Structure formats: structure tokens, C-alpha cells
Coordinates of C-alpha atoms in Angstrom, one line a residue:
Chain A
M247 CA 0.0 0.0 0.0
F248 CA 1.4 3.3 -1.1
G249 CA 0.5 6.7 0.2
A250 CA 0.6 8.8 3.3
T251 CA -2.0 8.9 6.0
L252 CA -2.4 11.5 8.8
S253 CA -0.1 11.0 11.7
R254 CA -2.1 10.6 14.8
W255 CA 0.3 12.1 17.3
T256 CA 1.9 14.9 15.3
M257 CA -0.4 17.5 16.8
S258 CA 0.4 16.4 20.3
Y259 CA 4.1 16.7 19.6
F260 CA 3.5 20.2 18.2
A261 CA 1.5 21.2 21.3
A262 CA 4.3 20.0 23.7
A263 CA 7.0 21.7 21.6
L264 CA 5.1 25.0 21.6
A265 CA 4.7 24.8 25.4
F266 CA 8.5 24.4 25.7
L267 CA 9.0 27.3 23.3
V268 CA 6.8 29.6 25.5
I269 CA 8.7 28.4 28.6
G270 CA 12.1 29.1 27.0
E271 CA 11.0 32.6 25.8
T272 CA 9.7 33.4 29.3
M273 CA 13.1 32.3 30.7
M274 CA 14.8 34.8 28.3
V275 CA 12.4 37.6 29.2
L276 CA 13.1 37.0 32.9
G277 CA 16.8 37.1 32.3
Y278 CA 17.4 33.4 33.1
G279 CA 20.5 31.9 31.5
Y280 CA 22.7 33.5 28.8
P281 CA 23.4 36.5 28.4
A282 CA 22.7 37.2 32.1
A283 CA 24.6 34.0 33.1
A284 CA 27.8 32.7 31.6
M285 CA 27.7 30.5 28.5
E286 CA 28.6 27.4 30.4
A287 CA 26.5 28.2 33.5
P288 CA 23.8 25.6 34.4
E289 CA 21.1 28.3 33.9
T290 CA 22.2 28.6 30.3
L291 CA 22.2 24.8 29.9
A292 CA 18.6 24.8 31.2
L293 CA 17.6 27.4 28.7
V294 CA 19.4 25.8 25.8
H295 CA 17.9 22.4 26.3
T296 CA 14.4 23.9 26.8
I297 CA 14.8 25.3 23.3
A298 CA 16.9 22.7 21.5
L299 CA 15.2 19.6 22.9
G300 CA 11.8 20.8 24.2
W301 CA 10.9 23.1 21.3
L302 CA 13.0 22.3 18.3
S303 CA 13.5 18.5 18.7
L304 CA 9.9 17.7 19.6
L305 CA 8.8 19.9 16.7
M306 CA 11.1 18.0 14.3
A307 CA 10.1 14.6 15.7
G308 CA 6.4 15.5 15.3
A309 CA 6.9 16.9 11.8
L310 CA 8.9 13.8 10.7
L311 CA 6.0 11.5 11.9
Q312 CA 4.1 13.2 9.1
F313 CA 6.8 13.9 6.6
V314 CA 8.9 10.7 6.4
P315 CA 5.9 8.9 4.8
V316 CA 5.5 11.8 2.4
L317 CA 9.2 11.7 1.5
V318 CA 9.2 8.0 0.8
G319 CA 5.6 7.5 -0.3
R320 CA 4.9 4.8 2.2
P321 CA 3.1 4.7 5.6
L322 CA 5.2 4.9 8.8
C323 CA 6.3 1.7 10.4
C324 CA 5.7 1.1 14.1
T325 CA 3.2 4.0 14.5
H326 CA 2.4 2.7 18.0
L327 CA 5.8 3.9 19.2
A328 CA 4.9 7.6 18.7
L329 CA 2.9 7.9 22.0
P330 CA 5.4 6.2 24.4
A331 CA 8.2 8.1 22.7
L332 CA 6.4 11.4 23.3
V333 CA 5.8 10.6 27.0
L334 CA 9.4 9.6 27.5
L335 CA 10.7 12.7 25.7
V336 CA 8.5 15.1 27.6
A337 CA 9.4 13.5 30.9
G338 CA 13.1 13.3 30.0
I339 CA 13.5 16.8 28.7
A340 CA 11.6 18.3 31.6
G341 CA 13.8 16.3 33.9
L342 CA 17.0 17.5 32.2
V343 CA 15.9 21.1 32.4
L344 CA 15.1 20.7 36.1
G345 CA 18.4 18.9 36.6
F346 CA 20.3 21.9 35.2
V347 CA 18.3 24.3 37.4
G348 CA 19.2 22.0 40.3
L349 CA 22.9 22.2 39.3
S350 CA 22.6 26.0 39.5
G351 CA 21.7 25.6 43.2
S352 CA 18.4 27.5 43.1
I353 CA 16.4 24.3 43.8
D354 CA 17.4 21.3 45.8
L355 CA 17.5 18.2 43.7
P356 CA 19.5 15.0 44.0
P357 CA 22.2 14.9 41.3
I358 CA 20.9 11.6 40.0
V359 CA 18.0 13.5 38.3
L360 CA 20.3 14.4 35.3
P361 CA 21.4 10.9 34.4
V362 CA 17.9 9.5 34.9
A363 CA 16.4 12.3 32.7
A364 CA 19.1 11.6 30.1
V365 CA 18.2 7.9 30.0
L366 CA 14.5 8.8 29.5
T367 CA 15.3 11.3 26.8
I368 CA 17.6 8.8 25.0
A369 CA 14.9 6.1 25.3
G370 CA 12.3 8.5 23.8
F371 CA 14.6 9.4 20.8
A372 CA 15.4 5.7 20.4
L373 CA 11.8 4.7 20.0
I374 CA 10.8 7.4 17.6
G375 CA 14.2 7.2 15.7
F376 CA 13.6 3.4 15.3
A377 CA 10.2 4.1 13.7
F378 CA 11.8 6.5 11.2
A379 CA 14.8 4.3 10.5
A380 CA 12.6 1.2 9.9
T381 CA 10.4 3.2 7.6
L382 CA 13.4 4.5 5.6
W383 CA 15.0 1.1 5.5
R384 CA 12.0 -0.5 4.0
A385 CA 11.7 2.3 1.4
R386 CA 15.1 1.8 -0.2
P387 CA 16.4 3.0 -2.6
L388 CA 15.8 6.4 -1.0
P389 CA 15.1 9.7 -2.8
L390 CA 17.6 12.4 -2.0
T391 CA 15.4 14.3 0.4
A392 CA 15.0 11.2 2.5
R393 CA 18.8 10.7 2.6
F394 CA 19.0 14.1 4.3
V395 CA 16.8 12.7 7.0
V396 CA 19.0 9.7 7.3
I397 CA 22.1 11.8 8.0
G398 CA 20.0 14.0 10.4
L399 CA 19.0 10.9 12.3
G400 CA 22.7 9.8 12.4
A401 CA 23.7 13.2 13.9
L402 CA 20.9 12.8 16.4
V403 CA 22.2 9.5 17.6
V404 CA 25.7 10.9 18.2
T405 CA 24.3 14.1 19.8
V406 CA 22.2 12.3 22.4
L407 CA 25.0 9.8 23.2
L408 CA 27.4 12.7 23.8
G409 CA 24.7 14.5 25.8
G410 CA 24.0 11.3 27.8
T411 CA 27.7 11.1 28.7
Y412 CA 27.7 14.7 30.0
A413 CA 24.6 14.0 32.1
F414 CA 26.3 11.0 33.7
V415 CA 29.5 13.0 34.4
L416 CA 27.6 16.1 35.7
G417 CA 25.3 13.8 37.8
G418 CA 28.4 12.3 39.4
V419 CA 27.7 8.8 38.1
A420 CA 30.5 8.5 35.5
G421 CA 34.1 9.4 36.4
A422 CA 36.1 7.7 33.6
D423 CA 38.8 9.9 32.0
A424 CA 37.3 9.5 28.6
A425 CA 33.9 10.7 29.7
I426 CA 35.4 13.7 31.5
A427 CA 37.5 14.6 28.5
L428 CA 34.4 14.5 26.3
T429 CA 32.6 16.7 28.7
L430 CA 35.3 19.3 28.8
E431 CA 36.2 19.4 25.1
G432 CA 33.3 17.9 23.2
V433 CA 30.4 20.3 24.0
S434 CA 30.9 22.3 20.8
L435 CA 30.7 19.1 18.8
H436 CA 27.5 18.1 20.7
A437 CA 26.0 21.5 19.7
V438 CA 27.1 21.4 16.1
L439 CA 25.8 17.9 15.6
G440 CA 22.5 18.8 17.3
L441 CA 21.8 22.2 15.7
G442 CA 23.7 21.6 12.5
G443 CA 23.1 17.9 11.9
W444 CA 19.9 16.8 13.4
L445 CA 17.9 20.0 13.2
T446 CA 19.4 22.0 10.3
F447 CA 20.3 19.2 7.9
T448 CA 16.9 17.5 8.3
T449 CA 15.1 20.7 7.8
M450 CA 17.1 21.3 4.6
G451 CA 16.1 18.0 3.2
V452 CA 12.4 18.3 4.1
S453 CA 12.3 21.9 2.8
Y454 CA 13.3 20.8 -0.8
R455 CA 10.2 18.7 -0.9
L456 CA 7.8 21.1 0.8
L457 CA 8.8 24.2 -1.1
T458 CA 8.6 22.6 -4.5
M459 CA 5.2 21.1 -3.5
F460 CA 3.7 24.3 -2.2
M461 CA 5.0 26.5 -5.1
L462 CA 4.6 23.9 -7.9
S463 CA 8.3 24.2 -8.8
P464 CA 10.2 21.5 -10.7
D465 CA 11.3 18.9 -8.0
G466 CA 13.6 16.6 -9.9
E467 CA 16.8 15.6 -8.1
R468 CA 19.5 18.1 -9.1
R469 CA 23.2 17.9 -9.0
S470 CA 23.4 21.0 -6.8
S471 CA 21.1 19.3 -4.2
R472 CA 23.4 16.2 -4.3
I473 CA 26.3 18.5 -3.7
V474 CA 24.5 20.0 -0.7
W475 CA 23.9 16.5 0.6
L476 CA 27.5 15.3 0.0
S477 CA 29.2 18.4 1.5
G478 CA 26.8 18.6 4.4
S479 CA 27.2 14.9 5.2
G480 CA 31.0 15.3 4.9
A481 CA 31.0 18.2 7.3
L482 CA 29.0 16.3 9.9
G483 CA 31.1 13.2 9.4
L484 CA 34.3 15.2 10.1
V485 CA 32.7 16.8 13.2
A486 CA 31.8 13.4 14.5
G487 CA 35.3 12.3 13.6
G488 CA 36.5 14.9 16.2
I489 CA 35.1 12.7 19.0
P490 CA 37.6 9.8 18.7
L491 CA 40.4 12.4 18.3
I492 CA 39.4 13.9 21.7
L493 CA 39.4 10.4 23.2
A494 CA 42.8 9.6 21.7
G495 CA 44.1 13.0 22.8
S496 CA 45.8 13.4 19.4
V497 CA 46.4 16.6 17.6
G498 CA 45.0 17.5 14.2
R499 CA 41.6 18.3 15.4
F500 CA 41.8 22.0 14.4
A501 CA 42.5 21.1 10.7
L502 CA 39.7 18.6 10.7
L503 CA 37.2 21.1 12.1
L504 CA 38.4 23.8 9.6
L505 CA 37.7 21.4 6.7
A506 CA 34.3 20.6 8.2
A507 CA 33.5 24.3 8.5
F508 CA 34.5 24.8 4.8
L509 CA 32.3 21.9 3.7
G510 CA 29.4 23.2 5.9
V511 CA 29.6 26.7 4.5
L512 CA 29.7 25.2 1.0
A513 CA 26.6 23.1 1.7
V514 CA 24.7 26.2 3.0
V515 CA 25.8 28.4 0.0
V516 CA 24.7 25.8 -2.6
Y517 CA 21.5 25.2 -0.6
A518 CA 20.7 28.9 -0.6
S519 CA 21.1 29.0 -4.4
D520 CA 18.8 26.0 -4.7
I521 CA 16.2 27.7 -2.6
F522 CA 16.5 30.9 -4.6
R523 CA 15.9 28.8 -7.8
I524 CA 12.9 27.0 -6.3
Y525 CA 11.3 30.4 -5.5
R526 CA 12.2 31.8 -9.0
E527 CA 11.0 28.7 -11.0
R528 CA 7.7 28.4 -9.1
R529 CA 4.5 28.1 -11.2
R530 CA 2.3 29.7 -8.6
R531 CA 2.5 33.5 -8.7
E532 CA 0.7 34.0 -5.4
I533 CA 2.5 32.2 -2.6
E534 CA 1.0 31.5 0.8
L535 CA 2.1 32.9 4.1
N536 CA 4.1 29.8 5.2
I537 CA 6.3 30.2 2.1
R538 CA 6.6 34.0 2.5
A539 CA 7.4 33.7 6.2
S540 CA 10.0 31.1 5.4
I541 CA 12.0 33.7 3.5
G542 CA 12.9 35.3 6.9
A543 CA 14.3 32.0 8.0
F544 CA 16.4 31.5 4.9
G545 CA 17.6 35.1 5.4
A546 CA 18.6 34.2 9.0
L547 CA 20.5 31.1 7.8
A548 CA 22.4 33.1 5.2
A549 CA 23.1 35.8 7.8
A550 CA 24.3 33.2 10.3
M551 CA 26.7 31.8 7.7
V552 CA 28.1 35.3 7.0
L553 CA 28.5 35.9 10.7
F554 CA 30.2 32.5 11.2
V555 CA 32.7 33.1 8.4
G556 CA 33.3 36.7 9.7
L557 CA 33.9 35.4 13.2
L558 CA 36.2 32.6 12.0
V559 CA 38.3 35.0 9.8
T560 CA 38.7 37.6 12.5
G561 CA 39.3 34.9 15.2
R562 CA 36.5 36.2 17.4
I563 CA 34.4 33.0 17.4
E564 CA 34.4 32.8 21.2
Q565 CA 33.0 36.3 21.6
G566 CA 30.3 35.9 18.9
I567 CA 29.2 32.3 19.5
G568 CA 26.2 33.5 21.6
S569 CA 24.7 35.6 18.8
L570 CA 25.5 33.0 16.2
V571 CA 23.7 30.2 18.0
Y572 CA 20.8 32.5 18.8
L573 CA 20.5 33.4 15.1
V574 CA 20.5 29.8 14.1
A575 CA 18.1 28.6 16.8
F576 CA 15.6 31.4 16.5
G577 CA 16.0 33.1 13.1
W578 CA 16.5 30.0 11.1
L579 CA 15.0 27.0 12.9
T580 CA 12.3 28.7 15.0
G581 CA 11.3 30.9 12.1
M582 CA 11.1 28.0 9.7
G583 CA 9.2 25.9 12.3
L584 CA 6.6 28.6 13.0
A585 CA 6.2 29.4 9.3
Q586 CA 5.6 25.7 8.3
L587 CA 3.3 25.1 11.3
Y588 CA 1.2 27.8 9.8
K589 CA 0.6 25.4 6.8
I590 CA 0.9 22.0 8.4
I591 CA -1.6 22.6 11.2
P592 CA -4.4 23.9 8.9
F593 CA -3.6 21.2 6.3
M594 CA -3.8 18.3 8.7
T595 CA -6.9 19.8 10.4
W596 CA -8.5 20.2 7.0
L597 CA -7.8 16.6 5.9
E598 CA -8.8 15.2 9.3
C599 CA -12.0 17.1 9.4
Y600 CA -13.2 17.3 5.8
G601 CA -11.4 14.2 4.2
P602 CA -14.4 11.9 4.5
A603 CA -16.7 14.6 3.0
L604 CA -14.5 15.7 0.1
G605 CA -16.2 15.5 -3.2
R606 CA -19.5 14.6 -1.6
T607 CA -20.5 18.0 -0.3
A608 CA -19.2 21.5 -0.3
T609 CA -16.2 21.8 2.0
P610 CA -14.0 24.8 2.8
R611 CA -10.5 25.2 1.2
V612 CA -7.4 24.8 3.4
Q613 CA -6.9 28.6 3.0
D614 CA -10.3 29.2 4.7
L615 CA -8.9 27.8 7.9
V616 CA -6.5 30.7 8.3
V617 CA -6.4 34.5 8.0
E618 CA -3.0 35.3 6.5
M619 CA -3.2 39.1 6.7
R620 CA -3.7 38.9 10.5
A621 CA -0.8 36.5 11.0
L622 CA 1.6 38.3 8.6
R623 CA 2.2 41.2 11.1
W624 CA 3.1 38.7 13.8
F625 CA 5.6 36.9 11.6
R626 CA 7.1 40.4 10.9
A627 CA 7.2 41.2 14.6
F628 CA 8.8 37.8 15.2
Y629 CA 11.6 38.3 12.7
A630 CA 12.2 41.9 13.8
S631 CA 12.5 40.7 17.4
V632 CA 15.1 38.1 16.3
L633 CA 17.1 40.8 14.6
I634 CA 17.0 43.1 17.6
A635 CA 17.8 40.3 20.0
T636 CA 20.8 39.2 17.9
L637 CA 22.1 42.8 17.8
G638 CA 21.5 43.1 21.6
L639 CA 23.6 39.9 22.1
S640 CA 26.3 41.1 19.8
V641 CA 26.8 44.4 21.6
G642 CA 26.2 43.0 25.1
A643 CA 23.1 45.0 25.7
E644 CA 21.2 42.7 27.9
P645 CA 18.1 44.9 28.6
L646 CA 17.6 45.3 24.8
F647 CA 17.8 41.5 24.4
R648 CA 15.2 41.0 27.1
L649 CA 12.9 43.6 25.6
A650 CA 13.2 41.9 22.2
S651 CA 12.5 38.6 23.8
L652 CA 9.3 40.0 25.3
C653 CA 8.2 41.2 21.8
Q654 CA 9.1 37.7 20.5
L655 CA 7.1 36.0 23.2
V656 CA 4.0 38.1 22.4
A657 CA 4.4 37.4 18.6
I658 CA 4.7 33.6 19.4
L659 CA 1.7 33.6 21.7
V660 CA -0.4 35.3 19.0
L661 CA 0.8 32.8 16.4
V662 CA -0.1 30.0 18.8
L663 CA -3.5 31.5 19.1
E664 CA -3.7 31.5 15.3
F665 CA -2.8 27.8 15.2
T666 CA -5.5 27.2 17.8
R667 CA -8.1 29.1 15.7
A668 CA -7.2 27.0 12.7
R669 CA -7.5 23.8 14.7
R670 CA -10.9 25.0 16.1
L671 CA -12.1 25.9 12.6
S672 CA -12.9 29.4 14.0
N673 CA -12.1 31.2 10.8
V674 CA -14.4 29.0 8.7
P675 CA -17.8 30.5 7.9
A676 CA -20.3 28.8 10.2
S677 CA -22.4 27.6 7.3
L678 CA -19.5 25.6 5.9
R679 CA -17.9 24.6 9.2
L680 CA -19.2 21.1 9.7
P681 CA -21.0 19.7 6.7
T682 CA -22.4 16.1 6.8
G683 CA -19.6 13.6 7.1
A684 CA -17.1 16.1 8.6
Q685 CA -15.8 15.4 12.1
R686 CA -14.5 18.2 14.4
P687 CA -10.9 17.4 15.4
H688 CA -9.7 17.6 18.9
L689 CA -7.3 20.4 19.8
F690 CA -4.1 18.3 20.0
L691 CA -5.2 14.7 20.8
P692 CA -6.1 12.2 18.1
S693 CA -9.8 11.8 17.4
F694 CA -11.4 8.6 18.7
Q695 CA -11.7 7.1 15.2
L696 CA -8.2 7.8 14.3
W697 CA -7.2 6.4 17.7
R698 CA -8.7 3.1 16.9
Q699 CA -7.0 2.7 13.5
P700 CA -4.3 0.1 13.5
Chain B
M137 CA -2.3 -4.8 -19.8
T138 CA -3.9 -4.3 -23.2
I139 CA -5.2 -0.8 -23.4
E140 CA -5.9 0.0 -27.0
P141 CA -3.0 2.0 -28.5
H142 CA -3.7 5.7 -29.1
E143 CA -3.7 6.3 -32.8
L144 CA -2.3 9.5 -34.2
D145 CA -2.2 10.3 -37.9
V146 CA 0.2 13.2 -38.6
R147 CA -0.1 13.1 -42.4
P148 CA -2.6 15.9 -42.6
I149 CA -0.2 18.1 -40.5
L150 CA 2.7 17.2 -42.8
R151 CA 0.7 17.9 -45.9
G152 CA -0.2 21.3 -44.5
G153 CA 3.5 22.1 -44.0
G154 CA 3.2 22.0 -40.1
D155 CA 5.5 20.5 -37.5
P156 CA 4.0 17.4 -36.1
F157 CA 6.5 17.1 -33.2
P158 CA 4.6 19.1 -30.6
V159 CA 1.4 17.2 -31.4
I160 CA 3.2 13.9 -31.0
M161 CA 4.8 14.9 -27.7
N162 CA 1.4 16.1 -26.4
A163 CA -0.1 12.8 -27.4
V164 CA 2.7 11.0 -25.6
D165 CA 2.1 13.0 -22.4
N166 CA -1.5 12.1 -22.5
L167 CA -1.1 8.3 -22.8
V168 CA -2.4 6.4 -19.9
P169 CA 0.1 4.2 -18.0
G170 CA 1.0 1.3 -20.2
Q171 CA -0.7 2.6 -23.3
A172 CA 1.0 2.5 -26.7
L173 CA 1.0 5.1 -29.4
R174 CA 0.4 4.2 -33.1
L175 CA 1.8 6.9 -35.2
I176 CA 1.0 7.2 -38.9
A177 CA 3.3 9.5 -41.0
S178 CA 4.1 10.1 -44.6
F179 CA 7.8 9.1 -44.1
R180 CA 9.8 6.8 -41.8
P181 CA 10.2 9.0 -38.7
V182 CA 13.7 7.9 -37.8
P183 CA 14.6 10.9 -35.6
L184 CA 11.6 10.1 -33.4
F185 CA 12.9 6.7 -32.6
S186 CA 15.7 7.9 -30.3
V187 CA 13.5 10.6 -28.8
M188 CA 10.9 8.0 -27.9
A189 CA 13.6 5.5 -26.7
G190 CA 14.7 8.3 -24.3
R191 CA 11.2 8.4 -22.9
G192 CA 11.1 4.7 -22.4
F193 CA 9.3 3.5 -25.6
S194 CA 10.3 0.7 -28.0
H195 CA 9.2 0.9 -31.6
Q196 CA 7.9 -1.4 -34.3
E197 CA 7.6 -0.2 -37.9
E198 CA 5.2 -1.2 -40.6
A199 CA 5.3 0.1 -44.2
L200 CA 1.8 1.1 -45.4
G201 CA 2.8 1.7 -49.1
N202 CA 2.9 5.0 -50.9
G203 CA 5.8 6.0 -48.7
D204 CA 3.5 6.0 -45.6
W205 CA 4.6 4.3 -42.4
A206 CA 2.9 3.2 -39.2
V207 CA 5.0 3.0 -36.1
L208 CA 3.8 1.4 -32.9
F209 CA 5.6 2.9 -29.9
R210 CA 5.2 0.6 -26.9
P211 CA 6.1 1.7 -23.4
Q212 CA 8.9 -0.6 -22.1
E213 CA 7.9 -2.7 -19.1
Q214 CA 8.1 -0.6 -16.0
V215 CA 5.9 -2.6 -13.7
D216 CA 8.0 -1.6 -10.6
D217 CA 7.2 2.0 -11.2
I218 CA 3.5 1.5 -11.5
R219 CA 1.8 2.0 -8.2
V220 CA -1.4 0.0 -7.8
S221 CA -4.1 -0.1 -5.1
G222 CA -3.9 -3.8 -4.5
G223 CA -6.7 -6.3 -4.4
D224 CA -8.1 -7.5 -7.7
M225 CA -6.0 -5.4 -10.1
N226 CA -6.6 -7.1 -13.5
L227 CA -6.3 -4.0 -15.6
D228 CA -7.2 -5.9 -18.7
G229 CA -10.8 -5.9 -17.6
W230 CA -10.9 -2.2 -17.1
P231 CA -13.0 -0.2 -19.6
D232 CA -11.6 2.9 -21.3
P233 CA -11.7 6.0 -19.2
T234 CA -15.0 7.9 -19.5
R235 CA -13.6 11.1 -17.8
Q236 CA -10.2 12.7 -18.2
L237 CA -8.9 15.5 -15.9
D238 CA -5.8 17.6 -16.4
L239 CA -5.0 18.9 -12.9
T240 CA -1.3 19.7 -13.4
D241 CA -1.7 23.4 -12.8
L242 CA -3.7 23.2 -9.5
D243 CA -2.2 23.9 -6.1
P244 CA -2.3 21.0 -3.6
P245 CA -4.7 19.8 -2.3
E246 CA -7.1 21.0 -5.0
P247 CA -6.3 18.1 -7.4
M248 CA -7.4 15.7 -4.7
V249 CA -10.7 17.5 -4.2
R250 CA -11.4 17.6 -7.9
V251 CA -10.6 13.9 -8.4
L252 CA -12.9 12.9 -5.4
A253 CA -15.7 15.2 -6.7
A254 CA -15.4 13.7 -10.2
L255 CA -15.5 10.1 -8.9
E256 CA -18.7 10.9 -6.9
K257 CA -20.5 11.7 -10.1
M258 CA -19.4 8.5 -11.9
E259 CA -21.0 5.0 -11.9
V260 CA -19.5 2.0 -10.3
G261 CA -17.1 0.4 -12.8
E262 CA -16.4 3.5 -14.7
V263 CA -12.8 4.7 -15.1
L264 CA -11.3 8.2 -14.5
F265 CA -7.9 9.2 -16.0
A266 CA -6.2 12.2 -14.4
L267 CA -2.9 14.0 -14.9
L268 CA -1.3 15.5 -11.8
A269 CA 1.9 17.5 -11.1
R270 CA 2.7 15.4 -8.0
E271 CA 2.1 11.9 -6.8
P272 CA -1.1 12.1 -4.8
L273 CA 0.1 10.5 -1.6
F274 CA -2.9 11.7 0.5
L275 CA -5.4 10.7 -2.2
Y276 CA -4.6 7.0 -2.1
P277 CA -5.9 6.3 1.4
E278 CA -9.1 8.3 0.6
L279 CA -9.6 6.2 -2.6
A280 CA -9.1 3.0 -0.6
K281 CA -11.6 4.1 2.0
R282 CA -14.2 4.7 -0.7
G283 CA -13.5 1.3 -2.3
H284 CA -12.0 2.6 -5.6
R285 CA -9.1 0.9 -7.3
W286 CA -6.2 2.7 -9.0
A287 CA -3.0 2.4 -10.9
G288 CA -0.6 5.2 -11.6
N289 CA 2.9 6.2 -12.5
F290 CA 5.1 9.1 -13.6
D291 CA 5.5 9.7 -17.3
A292 CA 9.0 9.2 -18.8
T293 CA 10.0 12.8 -18.0
G294 CA 9.2 12.2 -14.3
E295 CA 7.2 15.4 -14.2
I296 CA 3.6 14.3 -14.7
Y297 CA 1.8 11.7 -12.7
R298 CA -0.8 9.7 -14.5
I299 CA -3.5 7.8 -12.6
L300 CA -6.3 5.6 -13.7
I301 CA -9.1 5.2 -11.1
R302 CA -11.9 2.7 -11.3
V303 CA -15.0 3.6 -9.3
G304 CA -15.9 1.0 -6.7
K305 CA -18.0 0.6 -3.6
P306 CA -16.7 1.0 -0.1
D307 CA -15.6 -2.4 1.1
H308 CA -14.9 -2.6 4.8
H309 CA -12.9 -5.8 4.4
V310 CA -10.2 -4.2 2.5
G311 CA -7.7 -2.4 4.7
A312 CA -7.3 1.3 4.2

């Protein structure tokens, strides 16, 4: 059986992810973690993991539940793993964040919380990662877009294993020299593989398919896209290769990482030209808000690359790393995530609600579930706040950063409200809202009928 | 499967001094999966053989006399690329399509809506043929739920998806 069905738990993943995003934004508004605290302070680790795991990784996992079948044209294997994985991930990530807060000394928690939370998180990723891997394995030979996901999943495995090691060391459970060496020297590799491999590389692969689909652009596999895949995979492979070098204590790591940086920049540059071409060759003149709002994310990715090269050349990477990571996490990944949620949520809601009635009676269009003009301003406010916050971080103006974070929090809350309105069919004219055969979807839990499907 | 070949006589175009190539390519694009093209021309269209081979067609020539030629272009077997709905899929027994839809210019998910709407107006056993710009991944489960059978594949350029759908009745024993 070919085809893709609706993923039952994707909406629940999105809801949990957005909750973590709101928590993370609130932490920044309140001045918790970087830049008020040091980069390596436990407060910063709590903030970073709220965003990178709670928001971005849950978002990615939920999106892949829906997109992996679309990329390979086959239903997902082991769909029953999605719920236990979500439960483990939410418990594990919340535990990790609390564990870091405990390390900072502001609450009293036993140190064992961190390793236990790490085990829960790894178990959650293992379950959902197994479902993705099994689906991809059965769909061989894989199209190029799906091969991006394979590399992204590989990066996820290395990232969580490194993270698990740190949690055991910080929790006082592991004391081996190798584990301590990794904790002292491997954090940047952990961050690059997480943000650059798992989150960015996967997003790049999925975006090739989504953008061509929504804009009716030619979507054949191009040589340029293969170059992006090869150079990106090469860069991530070299970064992962830094881990045995740390363990062996041998030199040569700098050259390795420099080559990885070159390949990474090459991948992003070719990717940017591909994206530019997809927009230019589109057959739809009018593009929807999710595609317009993605332009801000692509701009942020390009800006982050320029900043990265600039910092590398001037030897100021240590001073600028905060702004760089912020720009990648919020401008690129969060911007892209919010923009695509603006399409994915209405589309899934539309199919869930009106699928059985399609063709039999008049149904609303997907576009009727949203009001783009209203959301457009909030996307603009979001990107403006990212820009100001990045500048605030670059010049060390903490009050400006917190003010920009407040604007960002408001923009995100309004966008969450827009997602909720789409889900609730609030924008659909009452006469069309629930024709015969349509079923009103739950806000973020699967509907009963979907629940009972095998 | 033995769908009747599509017959195209380009002799009138050649007599009028026109270029038959775009007409031939258009006809090729509109073939249903597995369908052959029978081309009749006032000369032996040698240059076309390599073009058609590039698009996955073999050829078989026949001289008709008076310098006229008939060439049967058959799609080479590509069973692996044809996606079928499963169940009883003896395509030989399918009638010719009674409705044809070209939905290649519509934004997703509009093609899905149009196909389902067209199927609702057709009788059980009738066949719809549609051209799409993308493989309709979300349409398949909906077709299965409604008891329809389908077979589809990309054309040789990989840009247009062709699908034949035979109207059926919902059958709760068939898994969606």
C-alpha cells in the first residue's frame, strides 16, 4: 500500500513543543540563562535544552512523523511507538531542564536527576528514531530528500549519546577519564551535531520537498542538491570524527574542524542558491504565508553563515558564539518551524475534518482555515525581534535582548492563538464549518476514530 | 495490460507544412500508463525513434505503401514504477476512461478535491484518468476508504503523474 495517512500524534508533539518554546521565551524575558549568566552556566544549559530539545527537537520529531511517509511515499512503520516516545521525551526533557536548574543551586534536587532524565530522553529518541529508521530502511532506494533525514538521524544518535555522557558526568555517576575529556572538550561538537546535523540538515532535506510542493516548482533531483547532501554529510562526518580524536588525545583536530567548516559553508551556500531557484521557478505566482514567512528563516540562515565566516576569519568566534547560536536557533530553525506550522496545522486539520466529506458535499478550502493578513504582522514582529535580540547579544546590551525577547514572546503567543483558531475551525464560515460527514478534530489529541485505526 | 493504442495520424499536418513534433509529444504526455502510441506518417520518422527511446518507448515499424509508415511505440515494461491499489487489479478488464482530468496546474490539495468530486458523479465500474503535477500521496488512502481501485505512475519525464481510477464501492474488508 502506497501513500501517506495523517499522523495521529503529530499535533500532540507540536503542542508539547510550543509549550516548551513559550517556557524558553519566558526564561529569556526574565533574564534566566545567557546572556545574564555565563555561556557554560547551568542556567544557560537549562535554557538551551528547553529550546533545542523541548521546542526544536519535539517539533522535528512530530513533523517527521508526518513527513517521512511523504518523503518515501509509504506509511510509517511502528506508529504505536509515537505515543510512548512522546511521553518519555517530555518527561526526560523536563527532567533535564530541572536537573540543570538544580545544578545552579536554586532548587534542591538530587544529582541523579540528570542521568535518569538523560536515559528517559535517549529512550524516547530511540523509540521514535527506530520508527523513522525502519520506515526509511523499507523504502530503499531512498530519494535524495529522505537521505538528508538519514544523516540528520545519524547526527541525532551521536548528539544524544554525547549528551548522555555529559549528564552522567555532571550527575556524578560517571568518572572515567574519557567521559570527562568529552565533557570538557566535546560540548561544541555536541552543539554542532545537534543544531547543524539533526535540526538544520533534516530541515534542509524536508524543505526541498515542501517548497517545491507548495510552489509547484520542478522537483527533480538536481546535481546541486546532491552537492549539498555530500558536502553537508561530509562536514557532519568530520565533526563526528573529532570525537575519537578527543578520546585519543591526538592533535590535528583543528585542521579537521576547519575542513568541516568549509564543507558546511559550501553546503549552505549551494542550498541557498537551490532555494532561490525554487522560488524563482515556481509556477504559482501568489505564494502562501508559510512560504513567504520562510524567507525570513532563509535570510537568517544566510546571515548566520556570513556571521560565522566573519567570526572565523577575525578569530572572534568565542565572543560571537552566543549571537551565532541564537540566530541559528531562533531566526532559522524557530522561524522555519513557526512558518511551516502555519501550513501543516491547517492542512492536517482540514484533511482530518473534511477528508471523509471531500467531493460529496461543499467543503472549505485549506486557506479558509487561516487569515493570512492577520498572521503576517506577527511573523514580521517575530523576525524583527530576532534581529534586535541578535544585535543586543552582539553588543552585550542585555536589557535590549530581554525587551526583544518580550516582543518575540508576544508574537509567538499570538501565532499559537492563530494555530488554535485554525484547529478549532474558528475562521471557517459557520455555514461551511461542519458539513455532513465532517468530524470536528480535537485540539491536540487524536480523534477517537483515528485512535482506533491500527 | 492491453489498453488500445492511441492512434495519431500526422499526415494531414505534414501535408499542411506544419511541424507534427509538438502534437506527437502532447499525445505521448496524455497516454495512460502502459498505453502504446500508433503513429502514422508520410515518411519513416527515424529521428523520433531515439527521442521516444529516451522516454522509455520501443518501436515497431510497418510500411503502409505509398511511402507511408505506421510505427507502434510501446512503453517498455516498468511494472516496478506503476503503483497499484492492491486487491483484484486485473487492468485488462478495465473499460476505457470515461472522464479525463488535467490537474497539473492546480495547487495542492485542489487536485485531490477535484478527483474525489469527479468520482462521486461516476457510476461503479467507470474509469477516470487524471494528470497531476505530484504523486497524490494523501489521495490514495481516501480512494481506498471509498472502495476505488487505482493504478498510476510518472511519465517518462518524471514530471507528470498519471493515474487511472476505477470507481468502486466502499468495502470494509479491504484495509485502508
